[in-house]
Tab-separated table of C-alpha atoms in Angstrom:
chain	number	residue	atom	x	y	z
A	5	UNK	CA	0.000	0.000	0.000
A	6	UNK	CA	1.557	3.384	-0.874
A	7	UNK	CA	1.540	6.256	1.359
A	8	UNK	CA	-0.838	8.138	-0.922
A	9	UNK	CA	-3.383	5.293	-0.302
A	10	UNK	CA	-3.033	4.699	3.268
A	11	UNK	CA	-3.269	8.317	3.813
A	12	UNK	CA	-6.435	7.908	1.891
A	13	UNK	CA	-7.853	4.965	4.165
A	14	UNK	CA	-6.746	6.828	7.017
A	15	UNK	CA	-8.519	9.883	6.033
A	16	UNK	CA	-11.629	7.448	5.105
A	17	UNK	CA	-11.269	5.951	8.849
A	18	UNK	CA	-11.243	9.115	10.397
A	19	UNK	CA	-14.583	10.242	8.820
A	20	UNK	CA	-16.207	6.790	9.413
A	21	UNK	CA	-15.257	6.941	13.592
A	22	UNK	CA	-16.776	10.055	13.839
A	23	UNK	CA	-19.810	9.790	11.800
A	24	UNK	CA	-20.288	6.388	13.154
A	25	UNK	CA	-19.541	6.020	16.396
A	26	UNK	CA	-20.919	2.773	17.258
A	27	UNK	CA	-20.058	1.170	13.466
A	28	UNK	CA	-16.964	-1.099	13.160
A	29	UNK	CA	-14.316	0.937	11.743
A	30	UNK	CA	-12.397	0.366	8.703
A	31	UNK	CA	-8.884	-1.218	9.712
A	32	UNK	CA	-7.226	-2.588	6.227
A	33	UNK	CA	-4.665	0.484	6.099
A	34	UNK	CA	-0.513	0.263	6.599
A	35	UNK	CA	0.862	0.949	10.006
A	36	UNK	CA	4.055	1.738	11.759
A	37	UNK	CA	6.057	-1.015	13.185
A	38	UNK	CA	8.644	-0.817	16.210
A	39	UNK	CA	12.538	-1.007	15.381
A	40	UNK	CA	13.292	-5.006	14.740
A	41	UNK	CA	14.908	-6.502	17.874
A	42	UNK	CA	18.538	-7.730	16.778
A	43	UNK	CA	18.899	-11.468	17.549
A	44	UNK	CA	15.597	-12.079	18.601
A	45	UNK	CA	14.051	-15.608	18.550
A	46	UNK	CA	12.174	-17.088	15.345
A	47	UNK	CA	8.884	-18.311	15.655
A	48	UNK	CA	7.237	-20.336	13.321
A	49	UNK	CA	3.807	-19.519	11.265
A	50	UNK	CA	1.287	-22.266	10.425
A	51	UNK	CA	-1.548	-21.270	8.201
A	52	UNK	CA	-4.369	-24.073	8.672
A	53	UNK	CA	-7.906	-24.808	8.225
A	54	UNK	CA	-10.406	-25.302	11.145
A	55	UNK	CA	-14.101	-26.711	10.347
A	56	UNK	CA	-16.505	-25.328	12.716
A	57	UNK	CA	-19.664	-27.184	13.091
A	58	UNK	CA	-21.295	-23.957	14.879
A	59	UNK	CA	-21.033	-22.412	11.615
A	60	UNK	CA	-22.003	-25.312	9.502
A	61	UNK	CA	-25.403	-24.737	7.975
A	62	UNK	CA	-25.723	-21.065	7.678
A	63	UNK	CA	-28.046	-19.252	5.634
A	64	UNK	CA	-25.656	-16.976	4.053
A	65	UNK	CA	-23.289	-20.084	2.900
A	66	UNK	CA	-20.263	-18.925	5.237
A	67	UNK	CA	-17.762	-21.554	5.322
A	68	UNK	CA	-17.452	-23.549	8.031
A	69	UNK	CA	-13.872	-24.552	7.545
A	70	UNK	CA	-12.015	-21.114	8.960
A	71	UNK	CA	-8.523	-19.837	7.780
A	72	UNK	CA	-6.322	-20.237	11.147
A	73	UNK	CA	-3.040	-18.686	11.425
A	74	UNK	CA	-1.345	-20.548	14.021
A	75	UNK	CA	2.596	-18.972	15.727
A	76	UNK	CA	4.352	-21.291	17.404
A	77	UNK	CA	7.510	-20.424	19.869
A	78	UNK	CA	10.920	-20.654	19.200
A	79	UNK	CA	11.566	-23.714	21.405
A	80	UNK	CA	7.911	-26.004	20.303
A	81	UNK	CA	9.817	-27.808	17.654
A	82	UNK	CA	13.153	-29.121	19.669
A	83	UNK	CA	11.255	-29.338	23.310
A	84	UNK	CA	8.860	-32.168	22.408
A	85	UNK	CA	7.766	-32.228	26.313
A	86	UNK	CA	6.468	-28.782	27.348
A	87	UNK	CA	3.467	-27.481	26.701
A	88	UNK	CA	2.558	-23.658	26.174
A	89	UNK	CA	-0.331	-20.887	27.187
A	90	UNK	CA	-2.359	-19.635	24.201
A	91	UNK	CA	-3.502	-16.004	23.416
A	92	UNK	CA	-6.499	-16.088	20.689
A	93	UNK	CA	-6.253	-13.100	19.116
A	94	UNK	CA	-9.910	-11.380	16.845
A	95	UNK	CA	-9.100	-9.268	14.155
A	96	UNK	CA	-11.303	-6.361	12.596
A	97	UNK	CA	-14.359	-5.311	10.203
A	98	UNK	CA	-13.024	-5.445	6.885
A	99	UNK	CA	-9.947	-7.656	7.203
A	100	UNK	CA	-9.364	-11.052	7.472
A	101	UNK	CA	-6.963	-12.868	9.878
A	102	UNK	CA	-3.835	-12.715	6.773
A	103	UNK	CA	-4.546	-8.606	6.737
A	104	UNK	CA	-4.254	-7.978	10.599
A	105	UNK	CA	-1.564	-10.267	11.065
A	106	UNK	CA	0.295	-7.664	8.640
A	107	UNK	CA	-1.471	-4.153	10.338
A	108	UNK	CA	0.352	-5.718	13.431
A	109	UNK	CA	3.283	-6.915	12.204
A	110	UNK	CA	3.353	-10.150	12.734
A	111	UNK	CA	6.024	-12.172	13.004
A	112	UNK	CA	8.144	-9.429	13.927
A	113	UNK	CA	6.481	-8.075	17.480
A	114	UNK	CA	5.962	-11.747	18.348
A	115	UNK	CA	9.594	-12.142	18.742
A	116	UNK	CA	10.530	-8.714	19.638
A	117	UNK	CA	8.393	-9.218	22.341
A	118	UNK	CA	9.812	-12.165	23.203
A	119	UNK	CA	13.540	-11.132	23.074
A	120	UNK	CA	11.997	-8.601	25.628
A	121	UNK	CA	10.907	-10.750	27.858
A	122	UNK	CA	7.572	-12.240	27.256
A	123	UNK	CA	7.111	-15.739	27.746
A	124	UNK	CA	6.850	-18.084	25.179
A	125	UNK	CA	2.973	-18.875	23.969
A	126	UNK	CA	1.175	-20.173	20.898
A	127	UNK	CA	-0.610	-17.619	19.062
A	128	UNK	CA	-3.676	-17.897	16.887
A	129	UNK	CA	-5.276	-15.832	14.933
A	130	UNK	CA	-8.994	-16.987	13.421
A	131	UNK	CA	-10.258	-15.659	10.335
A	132	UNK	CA	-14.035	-14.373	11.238
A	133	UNK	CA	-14.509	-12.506	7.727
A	134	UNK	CA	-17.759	-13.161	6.438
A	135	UNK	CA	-19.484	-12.145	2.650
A	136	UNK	CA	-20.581	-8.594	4.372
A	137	UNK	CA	-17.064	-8.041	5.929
A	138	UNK	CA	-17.393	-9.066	9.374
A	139	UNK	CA	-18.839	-11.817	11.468
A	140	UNK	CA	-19.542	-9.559	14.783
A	141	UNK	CA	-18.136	-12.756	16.381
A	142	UNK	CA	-21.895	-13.186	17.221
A	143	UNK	CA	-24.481	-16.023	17.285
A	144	UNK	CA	-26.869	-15.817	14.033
A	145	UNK	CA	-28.527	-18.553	11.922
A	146	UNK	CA	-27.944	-15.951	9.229
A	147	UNK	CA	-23.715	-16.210	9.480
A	148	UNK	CA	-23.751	-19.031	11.626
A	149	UNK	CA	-22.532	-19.095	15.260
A	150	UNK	CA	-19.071	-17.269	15.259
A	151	UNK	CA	-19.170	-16.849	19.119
A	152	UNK	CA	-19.097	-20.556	19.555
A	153	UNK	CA	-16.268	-20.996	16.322
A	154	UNK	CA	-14.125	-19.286	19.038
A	155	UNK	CA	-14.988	-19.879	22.148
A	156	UNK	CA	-15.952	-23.925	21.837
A	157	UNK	CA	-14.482	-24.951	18.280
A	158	UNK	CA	-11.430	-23.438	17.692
A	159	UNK	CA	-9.910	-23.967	21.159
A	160	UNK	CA	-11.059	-27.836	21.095
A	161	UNK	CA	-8.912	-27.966	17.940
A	162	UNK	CA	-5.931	-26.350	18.885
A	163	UNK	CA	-5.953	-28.077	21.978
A	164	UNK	CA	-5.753	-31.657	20.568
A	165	UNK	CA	-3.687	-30.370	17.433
A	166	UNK	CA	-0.712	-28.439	20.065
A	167	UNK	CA	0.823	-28.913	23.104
A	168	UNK	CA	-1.088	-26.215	24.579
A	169	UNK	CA	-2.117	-25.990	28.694
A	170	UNK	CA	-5.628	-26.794	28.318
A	171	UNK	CA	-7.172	-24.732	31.080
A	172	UNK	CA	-8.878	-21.571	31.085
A	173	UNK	CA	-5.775	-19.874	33.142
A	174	UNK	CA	-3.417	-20.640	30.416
A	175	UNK	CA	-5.325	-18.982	27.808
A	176	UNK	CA	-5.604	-15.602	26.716
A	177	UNK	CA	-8.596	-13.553	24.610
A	178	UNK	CA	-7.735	-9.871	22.792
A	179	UNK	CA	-9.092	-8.364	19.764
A	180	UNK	CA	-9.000	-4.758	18.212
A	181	UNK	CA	-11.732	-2.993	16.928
A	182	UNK	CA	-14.678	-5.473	15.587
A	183	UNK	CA	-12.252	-7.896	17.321
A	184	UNK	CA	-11.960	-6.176	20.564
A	185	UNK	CA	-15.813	-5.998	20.243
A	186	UNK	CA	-15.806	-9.630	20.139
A	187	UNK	CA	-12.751	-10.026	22.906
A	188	UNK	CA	-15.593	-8.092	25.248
A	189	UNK	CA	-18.719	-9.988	24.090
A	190	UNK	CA	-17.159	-13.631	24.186
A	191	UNK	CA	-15.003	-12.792	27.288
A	192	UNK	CA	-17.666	-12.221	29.179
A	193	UNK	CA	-20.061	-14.725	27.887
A	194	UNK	CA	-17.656	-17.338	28.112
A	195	UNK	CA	-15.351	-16.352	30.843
A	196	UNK	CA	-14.646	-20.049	32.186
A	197	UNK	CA	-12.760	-20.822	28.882
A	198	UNK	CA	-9.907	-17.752	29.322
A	199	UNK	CA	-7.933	-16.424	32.025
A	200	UNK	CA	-7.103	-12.906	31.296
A	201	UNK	CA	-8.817	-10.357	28.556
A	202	UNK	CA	-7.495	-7.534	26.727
A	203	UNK	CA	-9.732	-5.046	24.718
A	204	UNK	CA	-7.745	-3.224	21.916
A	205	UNK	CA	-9.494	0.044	20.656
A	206	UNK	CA	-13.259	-2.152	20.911
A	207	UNK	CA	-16.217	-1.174	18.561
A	208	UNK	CA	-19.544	-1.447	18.976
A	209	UNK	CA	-19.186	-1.313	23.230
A	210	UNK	CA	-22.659	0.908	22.974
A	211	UNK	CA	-26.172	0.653	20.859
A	212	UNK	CA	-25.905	1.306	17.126
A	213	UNK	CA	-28.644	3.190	15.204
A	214	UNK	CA	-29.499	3.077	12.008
A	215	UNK	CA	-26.884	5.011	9.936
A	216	UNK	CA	-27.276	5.600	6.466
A	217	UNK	CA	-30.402	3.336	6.673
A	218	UNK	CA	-32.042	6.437	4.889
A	219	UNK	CA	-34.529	6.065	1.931
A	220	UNK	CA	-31.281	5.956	-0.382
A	221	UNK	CA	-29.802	3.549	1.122
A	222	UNK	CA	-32.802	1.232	1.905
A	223	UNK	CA	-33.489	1.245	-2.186
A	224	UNK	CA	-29.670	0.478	-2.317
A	225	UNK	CA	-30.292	-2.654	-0.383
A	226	UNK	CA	-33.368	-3.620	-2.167
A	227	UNK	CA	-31.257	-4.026	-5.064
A	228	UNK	CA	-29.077	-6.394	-3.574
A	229	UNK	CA	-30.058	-10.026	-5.085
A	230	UNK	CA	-27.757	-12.426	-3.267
A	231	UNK	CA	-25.294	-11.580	-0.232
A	232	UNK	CA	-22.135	-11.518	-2.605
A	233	UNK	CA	-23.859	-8.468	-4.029
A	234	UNK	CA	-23.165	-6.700	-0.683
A	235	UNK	CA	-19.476	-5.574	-2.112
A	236	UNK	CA	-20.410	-3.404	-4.332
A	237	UNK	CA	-22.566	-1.139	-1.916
A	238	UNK	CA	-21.075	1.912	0.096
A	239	UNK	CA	-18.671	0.847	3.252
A	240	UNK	CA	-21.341	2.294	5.655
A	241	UNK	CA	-24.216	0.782	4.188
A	242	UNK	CA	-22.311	-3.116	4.001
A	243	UNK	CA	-21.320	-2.719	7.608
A	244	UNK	CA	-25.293	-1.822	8.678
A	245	UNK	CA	-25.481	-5.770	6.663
A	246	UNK	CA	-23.158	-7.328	8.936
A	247	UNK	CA	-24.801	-5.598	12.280
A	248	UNK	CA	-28.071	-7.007	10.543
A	249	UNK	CA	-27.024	-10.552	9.898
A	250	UNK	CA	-25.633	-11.041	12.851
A	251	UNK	CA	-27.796	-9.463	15.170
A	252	UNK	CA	-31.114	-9.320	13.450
A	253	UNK	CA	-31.298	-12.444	11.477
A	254	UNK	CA	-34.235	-13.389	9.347
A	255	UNK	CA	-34.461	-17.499	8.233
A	256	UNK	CA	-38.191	-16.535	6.456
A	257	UNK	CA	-36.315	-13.060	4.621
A	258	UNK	CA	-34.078	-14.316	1.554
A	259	UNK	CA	-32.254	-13.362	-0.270
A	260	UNK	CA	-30.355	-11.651	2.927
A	261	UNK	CA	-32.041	-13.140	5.465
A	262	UNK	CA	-32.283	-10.350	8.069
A	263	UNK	CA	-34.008	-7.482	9.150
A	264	UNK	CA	-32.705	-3.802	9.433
A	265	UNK	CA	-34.264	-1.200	11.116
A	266	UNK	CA	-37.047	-0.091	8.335
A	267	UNK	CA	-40.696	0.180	8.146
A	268	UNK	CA	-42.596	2.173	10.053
A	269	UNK	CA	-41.866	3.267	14.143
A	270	UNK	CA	-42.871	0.157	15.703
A	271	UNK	CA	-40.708	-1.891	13.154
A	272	UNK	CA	-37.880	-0.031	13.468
A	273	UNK	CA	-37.398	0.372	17.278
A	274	UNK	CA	-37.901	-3.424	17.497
A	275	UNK	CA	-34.991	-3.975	15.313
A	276	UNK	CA	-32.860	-1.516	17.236
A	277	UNK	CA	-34.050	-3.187	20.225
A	278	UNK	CA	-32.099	-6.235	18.961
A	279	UNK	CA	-28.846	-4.573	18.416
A	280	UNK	CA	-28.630	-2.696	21.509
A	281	UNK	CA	-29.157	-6.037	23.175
A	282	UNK	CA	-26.286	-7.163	21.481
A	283	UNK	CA	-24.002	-4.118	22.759
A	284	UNK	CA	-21.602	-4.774	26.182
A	285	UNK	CA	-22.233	-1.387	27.863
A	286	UNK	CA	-25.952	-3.034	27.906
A	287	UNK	CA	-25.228	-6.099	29.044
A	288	UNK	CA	-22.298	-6.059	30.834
A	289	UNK	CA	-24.078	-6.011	34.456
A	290	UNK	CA	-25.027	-9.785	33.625
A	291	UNK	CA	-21.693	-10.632	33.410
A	292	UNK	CA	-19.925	-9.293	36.796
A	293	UNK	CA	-19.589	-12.651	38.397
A	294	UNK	CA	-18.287	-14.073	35.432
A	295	UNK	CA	-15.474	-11.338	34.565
A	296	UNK	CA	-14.071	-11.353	38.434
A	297	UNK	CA	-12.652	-14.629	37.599
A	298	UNK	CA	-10.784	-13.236	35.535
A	299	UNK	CA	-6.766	-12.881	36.477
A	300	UNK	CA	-6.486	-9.607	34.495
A	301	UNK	CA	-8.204	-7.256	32.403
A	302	UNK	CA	-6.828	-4.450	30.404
A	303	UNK	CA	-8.133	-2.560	27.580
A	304	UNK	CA	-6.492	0.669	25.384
A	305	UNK	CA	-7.393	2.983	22.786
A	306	UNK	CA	-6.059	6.276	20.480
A	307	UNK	CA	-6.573	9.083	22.344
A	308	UNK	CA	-7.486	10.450	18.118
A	309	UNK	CA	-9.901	7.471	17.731
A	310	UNK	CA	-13.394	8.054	18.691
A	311	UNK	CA	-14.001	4.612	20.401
A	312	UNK	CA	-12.257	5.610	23.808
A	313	UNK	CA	-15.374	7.416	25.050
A	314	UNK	CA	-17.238	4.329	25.530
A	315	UNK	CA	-14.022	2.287	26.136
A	316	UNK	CA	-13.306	4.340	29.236
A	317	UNK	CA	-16.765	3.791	29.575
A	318	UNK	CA	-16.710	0.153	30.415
A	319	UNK	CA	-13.554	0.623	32.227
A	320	UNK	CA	-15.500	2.954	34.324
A	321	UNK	CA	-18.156	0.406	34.779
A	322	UNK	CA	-15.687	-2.904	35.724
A	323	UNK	CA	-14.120	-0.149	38.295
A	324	UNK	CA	-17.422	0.539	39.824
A	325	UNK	CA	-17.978	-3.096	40.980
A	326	UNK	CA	-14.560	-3.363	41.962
A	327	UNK	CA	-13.170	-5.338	39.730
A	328	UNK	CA	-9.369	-4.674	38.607
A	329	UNK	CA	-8.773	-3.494	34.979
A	330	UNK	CA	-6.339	-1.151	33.126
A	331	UNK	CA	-6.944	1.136	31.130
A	332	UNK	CA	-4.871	2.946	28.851
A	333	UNK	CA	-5.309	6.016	26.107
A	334	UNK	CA	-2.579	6.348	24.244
A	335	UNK	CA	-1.448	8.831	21.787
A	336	UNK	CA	-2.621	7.897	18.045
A	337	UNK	CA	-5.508	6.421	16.235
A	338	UNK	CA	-7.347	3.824	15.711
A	339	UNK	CA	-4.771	1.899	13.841
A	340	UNK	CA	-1.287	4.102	14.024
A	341	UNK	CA	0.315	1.783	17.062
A	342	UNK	CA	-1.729	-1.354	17.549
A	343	UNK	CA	1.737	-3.328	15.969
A	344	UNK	CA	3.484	-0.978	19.166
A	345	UNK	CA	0.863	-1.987	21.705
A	346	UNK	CA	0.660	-5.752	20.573
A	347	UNK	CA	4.184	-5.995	21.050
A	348	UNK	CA	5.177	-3.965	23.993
A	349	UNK	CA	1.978	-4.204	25.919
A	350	UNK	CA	-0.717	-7.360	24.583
A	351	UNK	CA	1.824	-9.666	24.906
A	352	UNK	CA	3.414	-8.498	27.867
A	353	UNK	CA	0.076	-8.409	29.630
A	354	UNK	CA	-0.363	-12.080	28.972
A	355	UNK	CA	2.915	-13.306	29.795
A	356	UNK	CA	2.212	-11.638	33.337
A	357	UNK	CA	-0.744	-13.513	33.635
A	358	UNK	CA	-0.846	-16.685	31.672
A	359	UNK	CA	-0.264	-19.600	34.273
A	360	UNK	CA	2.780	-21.472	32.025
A	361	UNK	CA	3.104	-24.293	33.900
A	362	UNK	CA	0.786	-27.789	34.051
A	363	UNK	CA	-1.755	-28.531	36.589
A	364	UNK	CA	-2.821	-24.825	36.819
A	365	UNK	CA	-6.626	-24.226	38.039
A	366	UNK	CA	-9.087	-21.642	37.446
């Protein structure tokens, strides 16, 4: 990407944050890396497939068997006895698991960090990109069940595929953006499968509305004959289709199969209705007892990027029922230092609070 273009994106990005401020933001743009770390340790990249049968079945013909980029520590290969913590790591709206793992600069931070300090750990990074961009790591007939794909699937594979430490205290959950979204909404949902959480710049935290969902863009839609048709409409107006199939899905509406908030009053708010259920800062008070099991929680953002308002938010709201978290704003935004903070600070985090040896408990 040339810096013409990713000034472009970037500029794109900007606008996008601010006019929506609950929409998954645009994340496919180049980023700084930190300084390579002389002499630090190789790891080792395995790309892989993964079936999932919790997305098997789908009305929207998602496959079921998932790219899986899989980093494995220097010593795996010659140390044939020890087994390692695991960090599953969600990437963004628009990009799959192959683009983030080059926004963050991947391998390179993984063994910077490492020549650091870190720990060693397996890393693996799911691809959750669906035919309208993004998968909202959510539970739909429409997409299928990504929330399960991750937090029931994925692990069971890479646990009898690796010599991972198969308890929740030796694994890890983060994400950034749409991922950090889904780092929030499966770690608290599923909080006995990881041991510590870390929220990267997280969309979607509060209720969405119904952006560019105007007359124009509803007639836009209409047009749309079968969900591979979704790439040629307008960024906003694809990402209001993967709110919808995920969180409004419709098995009686085809070609689509969801609903978006349309019609008249009584239509629309019930549709809304369903997406704000599906946002964190609504439903986090279900979850209390569930996320002070965890061993540590941390979350950042840009102090440029217009989702730290309602990531300080939720900060805000763990600290009111006394439950320890970090949280950071940084200076940049939403993209410039994620390959900085995954290296310096994501996978620091975890080494702190991974359990690395066997027979840890929850």
């Amino acid at each position: 990407m040339t810096m013409k273009t990713s000034a472009i994106h970037a500029a794109l990005l900007a606008g996008l944050c601010l006019a929506m401020p609950a929409a998954p933001a645009l994340a496919q743009v180049a980023t700084n890396a930190p300084a390579p770390v002389p002499g630090a340790p190789k790891v080792t990249l395995e790309r892989i497939k993964v079936h999932s049968p919790a997305i098997a079945g789908n009305l929207e013909g998602e496959s079921a068997d998932r790219d899986v980029i899989v980093v494995l520590p220097p010593s795996y290969a010659a140390n044939r006895a020890k087994r390692y913590p695991v960090v599953y790591a969600l990437h963004g709206y628009s990009i799959g698991a192959e683009q983030w793992i080059g926004e963050i600069h991947v391998p390179q931070v993984i063994e910077g960090a490492l020549a650091k300090g870190a720990q060693e750990m397996i890393l693996v990074f799911p691809d959750s990109k669906t035919i309208h961009n993004g998968s909202m790591y959510s539970s739909s007939t429409t997409t299928g069940d990504f929330e399960r794909f991750i937090s029931h699937d994925l692990i069971a594979y890479i646990d009898s595929h690796y010599r991972t430490l198969a308890t929740p205290r030796s694994r890890g959950l983060v994400g950034h953006s749409m991922g950090g979204y889904g780092a929030a909404r499966i770690g608290m949902k599923h909080a006995d499968q990881f041991g510590a959480l870390y929220l990267m710049s997280p969309c979607c935290l509060s209720a969405r509305d119904a952006f560019a969902l105007d007359e124009a863009g509803l007639a836009q839609i209409a047009a749309v004959k079968a969900p591979a048709d979704s790439a040629n409409l307008p960024f906003p107006l694809r990402a209001q289709l993967a709110v919808g199939a995920a969180w409004s899905p419709n098995p009686k509406k085809p070609p689509l199969y969801l609903d978006l908030p349309s019609g008249d009053e009584a239509q629309r708010n019930a549709i809304l209705a369903k997406w704000a259920a599906n946002a964190p800062l609504a439903f986090v008070d279900q979850y209390i007892g569930a996320l002070k099991g965890y061993a540590a929680i941390a979350m950042d953002v840009g102090d440029q990027d217009s989702l730290k308002t309602d990531t300080e938010t939720l900060h805000k709201i763990l600290d009111s029922y006394g439950i320890a978290n970090s949280f950071t704003l940084y200076e940049g935004t939403h993209t410039s230092h994620v390959a900085f903070r995954f290296q310096d600070h994501v996978l620091p985090f975890f080494s702190a609070h991974l359990v690395s040896k066997a027979g840890a408990a929850r």
